[in-house]
Structure formats: C-alpha cells, structure tokens
CSV table of C-alpha atoms in Angstrom, one decimal:
chain,number,residue,atom,x,y,z
M,219,MET,CA,38.4,-0.6,21.6
M,220,GLU,CA,35.1,0.5,22.7
M,221,SER,CA,36.6,2.0,25.9
M,222,ILE,CA,38.6,4.4,24.0
M,223,PHE,CA,37.1,7.7,23.8
M,224,HIS,CA,37.0,9.2,20.2
M,225,GLU,CA,35.1,12.3,19.2
M,226,ARG,CA,34.2,12.3,15.5
M,227,GLN,CA,34.4,15.6,13.3
M,228,GLU,CA,31.7,17.9,13.7
M,229,GLY,CA,31.9,21.1,11.4
M,230,SER,CA,35.5,22.6,11.9
M,231,LEU,CA,35.7,21.8,15.7
M,232,CYS,CA,38.8,19.6,15.1
M,233,ALA,CA,40.9,21.5,17.8
M,234,GLN,CA,38.1,20.5,20.4
M,235,HIS,CA,38.1,16.9,19.2
M,236,CYS,CA,41.8,17.0,19.2
M,237,LEU,CA,41.9,18.1,22.9
M,238,ASN,CA,39.1,15.7,24.2
M,239,ASN,CA,40.6,12.6,22.3
M,240,LEU,CA,44.0,13.5,23.9
M,241,LEU,CA,42.7,13.8,27.5
M,242,GLN,CA,39.9,11.0,26.8
M,243,GLY,CA,36.9,12.8,27.8
M,244,GLU,CA,34.7,15.8,27.2
M,245,TYR,CA,36.9,18.4,28.8
M,246,PHE,CA,36.4,21.3,26.3
M,247,SER,CA,33.5,22.7,24.4
M,248,PRO,CA,33.4,25.4,21.7
M,249,VAL,CA,32.3,27.9,24.3
M,250,GLU,CA,35.2,27.3,26.6
M,251,LEU,CA,37.8,27.4,23.7
M,252,SER,CA,36.2,30.6,22.3
M,253,SER,CA,36.5,32.1,25.9
M,254,ILE,CA,40.3,31.4,25.7
M,255,ALA,CA,40.6,32.7,22.2
M,256,GLN,CA,38.8,36.0,23.3
M,257,GLN,CA,41.2,36.1,26.2
M,258,LEU,CA,44.3,36.0,23.9
M,259,ASP,CA,42.9,38.4,21.5
M,260,GLU,CA,42.5,41.0,24.4
M,261,GLU,CA,46.0,40.4,25.6
M,262,GLU,CA,47.3,41.0,22.1
M,263,ARG,CA,45.1,44.2,21.8
M,264,MET,CA,46.7,45.6,25.1
M,265,ARG,CA,50.2,44.9,23.9
M,266,MET,CA,49.4,46.6,20.7
M,267,ALA,CA,47.9,49.5,22.4
M,268,GLU,CA,51.2,50.0,24.4
M,269,GLY,CA,52.5,51.6,21.3
M,270,GLY,CA,49.7,54.2,21.1
M,271,VAL,CA,46.1,53.8,20.3
M,272,SER,CA,46.4,56.3,17.5
M,273,SER,CA,49.3,54.5,15.7
M,274,GLU,CA,48.8,53.0,12.3
M,275,GLU,CA,49.7,49.4,13.6
M,276,TYR,CA,47.0,49.5,16.3
M,277,ARG,CA,44.3,50.7,13.9
M,278,THR,CA,45.4,48.0,11.4
M,279,PHE,CA,45.3,45.5,14.2
M,280,LEU,CA,41.7,46.2,15.2
M,281,GLN,CA,40.6,45.9,11.5
M,282,GLN,CA,42.1,42.4,11.0
M,283,PRO,CA,40.1,39.4,12.1
M,284,SER,CA,41.3,37.4,15.0
M,285,VAL,CA,44.0,34.9,14.5
M,286,ASN,CA,43.0,32.7,17.3
M,287,MET,CA,39.5,31.6,16.1
M,288,ASP,CA,37.1,32.2,13.3
M,289,ASP,CA,33.4,31.6,12.7
M,290,SER,CA,33.8,28.1,11.3
M,291,GLY,CA,35.2,26.7,14.7
M,292,PHE,CA,39.0,26.8,14.0
M,293,PHE,CA,41.2,27.5,16.9
M,294,SER,CA,45.1,28.4,16.9
M,295,ILE,CA,47.9,26.6,18.5
M,296,GLN,CA,48.0,29.3,21.0
M,297,VAL,CA,44.3,28.4,22.1
M,298,ILE,CA,45.3,24.7,22.2
M,299,SER,CA,48.5,25.5,24.2
M,300,ASN,CA,46.8,27.6,26.7
M,301,ALA,CA,43.9,25.0,27.2
M,302,LEU,CA,46.5,22.4,28.0
M,303,LYS,CA,48.3,24.6,30.5
M,304,VAL,CA,45.3,24.0,32.8
M,305,TRP,CA,46.2,20.4,33.0
M,306,GLY,CA,50.0,21.2,33.4
M,307,LEU,CA,50.7,19.9,29.9
M,308,GLU,CA,53.2,21.6,27.6
M,309,LEU,CA,53.7,21.5,23.8
M,310,ILE,CA,57.2,21.0,22.1
M,311,LEU,CA,57.6,21.2,18.5
M,312,PHE,CA,58.7,17.7,17.3
M,313,ASN,CA,59.9,19.1,14.0
M,314,SER,CA,62.3,21.6,15.4
M,315,PRO,CA,66.1,20.9,15.1
M,316,GLU,CA,66.5,21.4,18.8
M,317,TYR,CA,64.2,18.6,19.6
M,318,GLN,CA,65.5,16.3,16.9
M,319,ARG,CA,69.1,16.8,18.3
M,320,LEU,CA,67.8,15.3,21.6
M,321,GLY,CA,67.5,11.8,19.7
M,322,ILE,CA,64.3,10.9,21.7
M,323,ASP,CA,62.7,7.7,20.4
M,324,PRO,CA,59.0,8.6,19.7
M,325,ILE,CA,58.1,5.4,21.2
M,326,ASN,CA,59.1,6.6,24.5
M,327,GLU,CA,56.8,9.8,24.3
M,328,LYS,CA,53.2,9.7,25.4
M,329,SER,CA,51.3,11.6,22.8
M,330,PHE,CA,51.6,13.8,19.8
M,331,ILE,CA,49.3,16.7,18.3
M,332,CYS,CA,49.6,17.0,14.5
M,333,ASN,CA,48.5,19.9,12.5
M,334,TYR,CA,48.2,20.6,8.8
M,335,LYS,CA,46.9,23.9,7.7
M,336,GLU,CA,43.6,24.1,9.9
M,337,HIS,CA,43.2,20.5,11.0
M,338,TRP,CA,44.3,19.1,14.4
M,339,PHE,CA,44.4,15.5,15.5
M,340,THR,CA,45.9,13.4,18.4
M,341,VAL,CA,48.2,10.4,18.4
M,342,ARG,CA,48.4,8.9,21.8
M,343,LYS,CA,49.6,5.9,23.7
M,344,LEU,CA,47.1,4.0,25.6
M,345,GLY,CA,48.4,1.1,27.8
M,346,LYS,CA,51.3,-0.2,25.8
M,347,GLN,CA,49.8,0.5,22.3
M,348,TRP,CA,49.6,3.7,20.1
M,349,PHE,CA,46.6,4.9,18.4
M,350,ASN,CA,45.6,7.4,15.8
M,351,LEU,CA,42.6,9.3,17.2
M,352,ASN,CA,42.0,11.5,14.2
M,353,SER,CA,38.4,12.9,14.3
M,354,LEU,CA,38.0,12.3,10.7
M,355,LEU,CA,38.4,8.4,11.1
M,356,MET,CA,35.4,6.4,12.1
M,357,GLY,CA,37.3,5.0,15.0
M,358,PRO,CA,40.7,4.8,16.6
M,359,GLU,CA,43.5,3.4,14.4
M,360,LEU,CA,45.9,1.0,15.9
M,361,ILE,CA,49.5,2.0,15.1
M,362,SER,CA,52.4,-0.5,15.8
M,363,ASP,CA,55.5,0.5,17.6
M,364,THR,CA,57.7,-0.2,14.4
M,365,TYR,CA,55.4,1.9,12.3
M,366,LEU,CA,55.1,4.9,14.7
M,367,ALA,CA,58.3,6.6,13.5
M,368,LEU,CA,57.6,5.9,9.9
M,369,PHE,CA,54.0,7.3,10.4
M,370,LEU,CA,55.4,10.7,12.0
M,371,ALA,CA,58.1,10.9,9.3
M,372,GLN,CA,55.3,10.6,6.6
M,373,LEU,CA,53.4,13.3,8.3
M,374,GLN,CA,56.5,15.5,8.2
M,375,GLN,CA,56.8,15.0,4.5
M,376,GLU,CA,53.1,15.9,3.9
M,377,GLY,CA,53.7,19.1,5.6
M,378,TYR,CA,52.3,18.5,9.1
M,379,SER,CA,53.5,20.3,12.1
M,380,ILE,CA,54.0,17.8,14.9
M,381,PHE,CA,53.9,18.7,18.6
M,382,VAL,CA,55.1,16.5,21.5
M,383,VAL,CA,52.8,16.7,24.6
M,384,LYS,CA,54.9,16.9,27.8
M,385,GLY,CA,53.5,16.2,31.3
M,386,ASP,CA,51.2,13.7,33.0
M,387,LEU,CA,48.0,13.1,31.1
M,388,PRO,CA,44.9,12.6,33.4
M,389,ASP,CA,43.9,9.0,34.1
M,390,CYS,CA,41.5,7.3,31.8
M,391,GLU,CA,39.9,4.0,31.8
M,392,ALA,CA,41.1,3.0,28.3
M,393,ASP,CA,44.7,3.5,29.5
M,394,GLN,CA,44.1,1.3,32.6
M,395,LEU,CA,42.3,-1.4,30.7
M,396,LEU,CA,45.0,-1.5,27.9
M,397,GLN,CA,47.7,-1.9,30.4
M,398,MET,CA,46.4,-5.5,31.0
M,399,ILE,CA,45.4,-6.5,27.5
M,400,ARG,CA,46.5,-5.9,23.9
M,401,VAL,CA,44.1,-5.2,21.0
M,402,GLN,CA,44.2,-6.3,17.5
M,403,GLN,CA,42.9,-4.5,14.6
M,404,MET,CA,42.1,-6.5,11.4
M,405,GLN,CA,40.8,-3.7,9.5
M,406,ARG,CA,42.0,0.0,9.2
M,407,PRO,CA,39.1,2.3,10.2
M,408,LYS,CA,37.7,4.3,7.1
M,409,LEU,CA,37.5,8.0,7.0
M,410,ILE,CA,34.2,9.7,7.8
M,411,GLY,CA,32.3,9.9,4.6
M,412,GLU,CA,34.5,7.2,2.8
M,413,GLU,CA,31.7,4.6,3.2
M,414,THR,CA,29.1,7.2,2.0
M,415,ALA,CA,31.1,8.2,-1.0
M,416,GLN,CA,31.7,4.6,-2.0
M,417,ALA,CA,28.0,3.8,-1.6
M,418,ARG,CA,27.2,6.9,-3.6
M,419,ASP,CA,29.7,5.9,-6.4
M,420,GLN,CA,28.2,2.5,-6.5
M,421,ARG,CA,24.7,3.9,-6.7
M,422,LEU,CA,25.9,6.2,-9.6
M,423,SER,CA,27.6,3.3,-11.3
M,424,ARG,CA,24.5,1.2,-11.1
M,425,SER,CA,22.4,4.1,-12.1
M,426,ASP,CA,24.5,4.6,-15.3
M,427,VAL,CA,24.4,1.1,-16.1
M,428,ASP,CA,20.6,0.8,-15.5
M,429,GLN,CA,20.0,3.9,-17.6
M,430,ALA,CA,22.2,2.5,-20.4
M,431,ILE,CA,20.1,-0.8,-20.4
M,432,GLU,CA,17.0,1.1,-20.3
M,433,VAL,CA,17.8,3.1,-23.4
M,434,ASN,CA,18.7,0.0,-25.3
M,435,HIS,CA,16.0,-2.3,-23.9
M,436,PRO,CA,13.2,-0.2,-22.1
M,437,PHE,CA,11.7,-1.9,-18.9
M,438,ASP,CA,8.4,-0.2,-19.2
M,439,GLY,CA,7.0,-3.2,-21.0
M,440,THR,CA,6.1,-1.1,-24.1
M,441,GLY,CA,8.3,-2.8,-26.7
M,442,MET,CA,7.4,-6.3,-25.2
M,443,LEU,CA,3.8,-5.6,-25.3
M,444,ASP,CA,3.9,-4.0,-28.8
M,445,GLU,CA,5.7,-7.1,-30.1
M,446,ASP,CA,3.2,-9.5,-28.3
M,447,GLU,CA,0.2,-7.5,-29.5
M,448,GLU,CA,1.7,-7.6,-33.2
M,449,ASN,CA,2.3,-11.2,-33.1
M,450,PHE,CA,-1.1,-12.0,-31.5
M,451,GLN,CA,-2.9,-9.9,-34.2
M,452,ARG,CA,-0.9,-11.7,-37.0
M,453,ALA,CA,-1.8,-15.1,-35.6
M,454,LEU,CA,-5.4,-14.0,-35.3
M,455,ALA,CA,-5.6,-12.8,-38.8
M,456,LEU,CA,-4.0,-15.9,-40.1
M,457,SER,CA,-6.6,-17.9,-38.2
M,458,ARG,CA,-9.4,-16.0,-39.5
M,459,GLN,CA,-8.1,-16.5,-43.0
M,460,GLU,CA,-7.7,-20.1,-42.6
M,461,ILE,CA,-11.3,-20.4,-41.2
M,462,ASP,CA,-12.7,-18.3,-44.1
M,463,MET,CA,-10.9,-20.5,-46.5
M,464,GLU,CA,-12.2,-23.7,-44.7
M,465,ASP,CA,-15.8,-22.2,-44.7
M,466,GLU,CA,-15.5,-21.4,-48.2
M,467,GLU,CA,-14.4,-24.8,-49.4
M,468,ALA,CA,-17.0,-26.5,-47.2
M,469,ASP,CA,-19.8,-24.3,-48.8
M,470,LEU,CA,-18.4,-25.0,-52.2
M,471,ARG,CA,-18.5,-28.7,-51.7
M,472,ARG,CA,-21.9,-28.6,-50.1
M,473,ALA,CA,-23.3,-26.5,-53.0
M,474,ILE,CA,-21.7,-28.9,-55.5
M,475,GLN,CA,-23.3,-32.0,-53.8
M,476,LEU,CA,-26.7,-30.2,-53.6
M,477,SER,CA,-26.7,-29.2,-57.1
M,478,MET,CA,-25.8,-32.6,-58.5
M,479,GLN,CA,-28.4,-34.3,-56.4
M,480,GLY,CA,-31.0,-31.8,-57.6
M,481,SER,CA,-30.0,-32.5,-61.2
M,482,ARG,CA,-30.2,-36.1,-60.9
M,483,ARG,CA,-33.7,-36.0,-59.3
M,484,SER,CA,-35.0,-33.6,-62.0
M,485,GLN,CA,-33.6,-35.9,-64.9
M,486,PHE,CA,-34.7,-39.2,-63.2
M,487,PRO,CA,-37.7,-38.6,-61.0
M,488,ASP,CA,-39.1,-42.0,-61.4
M,489,SER,CA,-36.3,-44.1,-62.7
M,490,LEU,CA,-34.6,-44.9,-59.2
M,491,PRO,CA,-36.2,-45.9,-55.9
M,492,GLN,CA,-35.8,-43.6,-53.0
M,493,ASN,CA,-33.5,-46.0,-51.3
M,494,ALA,CA,-31.4,-46.8,-54.2
M,495,PRO,CA,-27.7,-46.5,-53.7
M,496,GLN,CA,-25.8,-43.7,-55.1
M,497,SER,CA,-24.0,-43.9,-58.3
M,498,PRO,CA,-20.2,-44.5,-58.3
M,499,HIS,CA,-19.9,-41.0,-59.9
M,500,ALA,CA,-21.8,-39.4,-57.1
M,501,SER,CA,-19.6,-41.1,-54.4
M,502,GLN,CA,-16.6,-40.1,-56.2
M,503,THR,CA,-18.0,-36.6,-56.4
M,504,ASP,CA,-18.8,-36.5,-52.8
M,505,SER,CA,-15.3,-37.5,-51.7
M,506,LEU,CA,-13.4,-35.1,-54.0
M,507,SER,CA,-10.9,-32.9,-52.1
M,508,SER,CA,-11.0,-29.0,-52.5
M,509,GLU,CA,-7.7,-29.2,-54.4
M,510,GLU,CA,-9.3,-31.6,-56.9
M,511,LEU,CA,-12.3,-29.5,-57.3
M,512,ARG,CA,-10.0,-26.6,-58.0
M,513,ARG,CA,-8.1,-28.5,-60.6
M,514,ARG,CA,-11.4,-29.7,-62.4
M,515,ARG,CA,-12.9,-26.4,-62.2
M,516,GLN,CA,-10.0,-24.9,-63.9
M,517,ALA,CA,-9.8,-27.5,-66.6
M,518,TYR,CA,-13.4,-27.0,-67.2
M,519,PHE,CA,-13.2,-23.2,-67.6
M,520,GLU,CA,-10.3,-23.7,-70.0
M,521,LYS,CA,-12.2,-26.1,-72.2
M,522,GLN,CA,-15.2,-23.7,-72.2
M,523,GLN,CA,-13.0,-21.0,-73.3
M,524,GLN,CA,-11.6,-23.0,-76.1
M,525,GLN,CA,-15.2,-24.0,-77.3
M,526,LEU,CA,-16.3,-20.3,-77.3
M,527,GLN,CA,-13.3,-19.4,-79.5
M,528,GLN,CA,-14.1,-22.1,-81.9
M,529,GLN,CA,-17.7,-21.0,-82.2
M,530,ASP,CA,-16.7,-17.5,-82.8
M,531,GLN,CA,-14.4,-18.7,-85.7
M,532,THR,CA,-17.0,-21.3,-87.2
M,533,PRO,CA,-20.5,-19.8,-88.4
M,534,ASP,CA,-23.5,-21.8,-87.4
M,535,LEU,CA,-25.0,-23.4,-90.8
M,536,ARG,CA,-28.2,-24.2,-89.0
M,537,GLY,CA,-28.8,-20.6,-87.9
M,538,LYS,CA,-29.3,-21.8,-84.3
M,539,PRO,CA,-27.9,-19.5,-81.7
M,540,ALA,CA,-24.9,-20.6,-79.9
M,541,GLN,CA,-25.5,-22.4,-76.6
M,542,SER,CA,-24.6,-20.3,-73.5
M,543,SER,CA,-21.7,-21.4,-71.6
M,544,SER,CA,-23.3,-20.5,-68.4
M,545,ALA,CA,-26.6,-22.6,-69.1
M,546,PRO,CA,-25.7,-25.8,-71.1
M,547,GLU,CA,-28.7,-27.9,-72.3
M,548,ALA,CA,-29.3,-31.3,-71.0
M,549,ASP,CA,-28.5,-34.3,-73.3
M,550,PRO,CA,-32.0,-35.1,-75.1
M,551,GLY,CA,-30.8,-38.6,-75.0
M,552,GLY,CA,-31.8,-39.0,-71.2
M,553,ASP,CA,-28.5,-39.3,-69.2
M,554,MET,CA,-26.4,-36.4,-68.3
M,555,SER,CA,-22.7,-36.9,-68.9
M,556,GLU,CA,-20.2,-36.4,-66.3
M,557,GLU,CA,-19.0,-33.2,-67.9
M,558,ASP,CA,-22.5,-31.8,-68.0
M,559,MET,CA,-23.2,-32.7,-64.3
M,560,LEU,CA,-20.0,-31.0,-63.3
M,561,GLN,CA,-20.8,-27.9,-65.3
M,562,ALA,CA,-24.2,-27.7,-63.7
M,563,ALA,CA,-22.6,-28.1,-60.2
M,564,MET,CA,-20.1,-25.5,-61.0
M,565,ASN,CA,-22.6,-23.0,-62.2
M,566,MET,CA,-24.8,-23.6,-59.1
M,567,SER,CA,-21.8,-23.1,-56.7
M,568,LEU,CA,-20.6,-20.1,-58.5
M,569,GLU,CA,-24.0,-18.5,-58.5
M,570,SER,CA,-24.3,-19.3,-54.7
M,571,VAL,CA,-20.8,-17.7,-54.0
M,572,ARG,CA,-21.8,-14.7,-56.2
M,573,ASN,CA,-25.1,-14.2,-54.1
M,574,HIS,CA,-23.1,-14.5,-50.9
M,575,LEU,CA,-20.7,-11.9,-51.9
M,576,ASN,CA,-23.3,-9.6,-53.0
M,577,THR,CA,-25.2,-9.9,-49.5
M,578,GLU,CA,-21.9,-9.1,-47.8
M,579,GLU,CA,-21.5,-5.9,-49.9
M,580,GLU,CA,-25.0,-4.9,-49.1
M,581,LYS,CA,-24.3,-5.3,-45.4
C-alpha cells in the first residue's frame, strides 16, 4: 500500500489532510484553505451589511470570531465544500433522511468524508477495495466490502456526520494499480502516538518495578560491599585470634622445655654425658599437647592452693618460714621429682608470659 497517498496528522490541519487524502495528492495547503475561509467570511459580512452596518446584528457579527477557520488550523464544512467545487465535486449528507430513502448501497459510492466535532477524515475506494485514510492512523486501513456498511453505521452511532462525495475524482496511481491487484492487510495500523504511549507505559511500568526492587535491594552495591566487608573483618579477627593462640601455646611449650632443660643441667652438671639420651620424662614432656599442659597446670594450681590453706591452718613447730609457692626448693636428696620439675617449668613459663605482657603494655 505504499502507492496510496496518506498524510498524517500535523497540528489541527485535519481538513487539509482529509482533502489531500481524498484527492490522493498535495492539492491544498493551509494558506489556500485560509484564503477560501476568508472569502467566505467576507461574503457573510456583506450579507449581514445589507441589513445596515449600524444594526445590532451587524455589530455582533463583527465581534464574533470566524466560523470558517480558527488559529489552530480548523476549517469548516463550507471551506471543504468550496474547495471540492474546484474539482467539480459535491457533498451530500449521508445521514439525512432524504439520502437514506434513496436506498443506495454504500459499496456503490466512491468516497465519504466523515466529521466528528473538529476532526475530518476520508474513507475512499481505490481500485476495488475500500480504505480508511484517517490522518490519525499510521497508514491506510483496509476495509472489506462486508464491513463498510457496519463501519459507517458505527460512526453514525458515535455521533459522526458523514458526507457522500459525488462527482469524478481525479485519476491517481493508487487507483490504477489497485484496479489490477488486491492487497491484504494482516494487522490494523495503529493510531499516531499509540506506539509511543505504549512504549512510555512500558517504560513507566519497568521504572516502577526497578524502583521497587531498588528500594528493597539497592543496586549501588553498598549493602553487598558492607556485608562482604563485615564478613571479611570477622574472618580476619578470627584468624588473628587463632594465630595468637597458636603463638601463645608454642611460646608456652618452648618455655617449659627450656626451663626443664635448664633445671636438669643445673641439678646434674656432671652426672650425664652431653650425648646421653633424654629421660622418658623429658620426652613425654616435650610431646605434651597444649590441652594436656593446661590440665596439668590447672591440677597443679589447685593442689598448691590446698597446700597453702593447710599451712595457714597448721602452725610451723620448727619456726621455719613456709616455703613460697612461687619458688619451691629443690629436693636435697639430689633428683627433682616430676612435680617439682613441672612446677619450675610452669613458674618460668608464667614469668615469661608476664614479662611479655608487660612489654606489650609499655609499647
């Protein structure tokens, strides 16, 4: 249907589009239609002046705006009718009872001009098919012969005024081409602005959805970054705590081992050769786990507490001062008992840890 001339709506120039779509060419411009409207206004003014330029009716007529055109581009039926007279065409009101009594089948006509309020459009037969050439449509709309009468009746029910165009229309390429072929239209053309409105509604709908999602789950990454940062800091703190605990346990075991080795060398400087194997007690101490050391340390502290309580309750008959729990004397018999060695090692390890803490506090 590319050969069909179809002007789309611009402003309020529907009368111009209606005429050009009817004649299938750019035959009229707003200037030419305005000239026709001004000529009609002048003719009406002259008729009103016949009754006297000083009459009340004449003065009222001059004060009223033109009924044939306005600033928006609207033109009256008189303008359209006079424009078609140039081509020998005449308009007859299809809605009139006189025409309806003629019983003419609409399919036998050639074209119609339809008007509702201030909108004009053309329905014309091109070749052997009817087309709705409404300038508000994106393109010509094919109307079947069986649907034509129903279409006009629907327009009448909606309040349209329908005019039958009588006379020979000028020849056009579309009419000649469609005399030989028939066209098929799979989809009705949309109204101007309909696609834009649908696209706008879809954008608004997507915008509303996106805004709702953004309110509940912001896409700026802040929440995600904050959560990742928090998890990272928590994992880092746990790892540091584990490292500190491991370092503390390692330092404690190392201090116990060194203290026990120092005690043995001070008690037995010459009794053992340098390459003598370590005693089973030393091997057992070296292989003690941190959990076992903690249990032994706790048991030792509890035992020392019980001994101190017993000493406070029982007076020393020999008058000797009670031995300090922090510095137990070595057994004069020579060999240190396992309990004494563990006590010495614990004292040295606790002293090492205490010195380390003091150093950290000074820093």
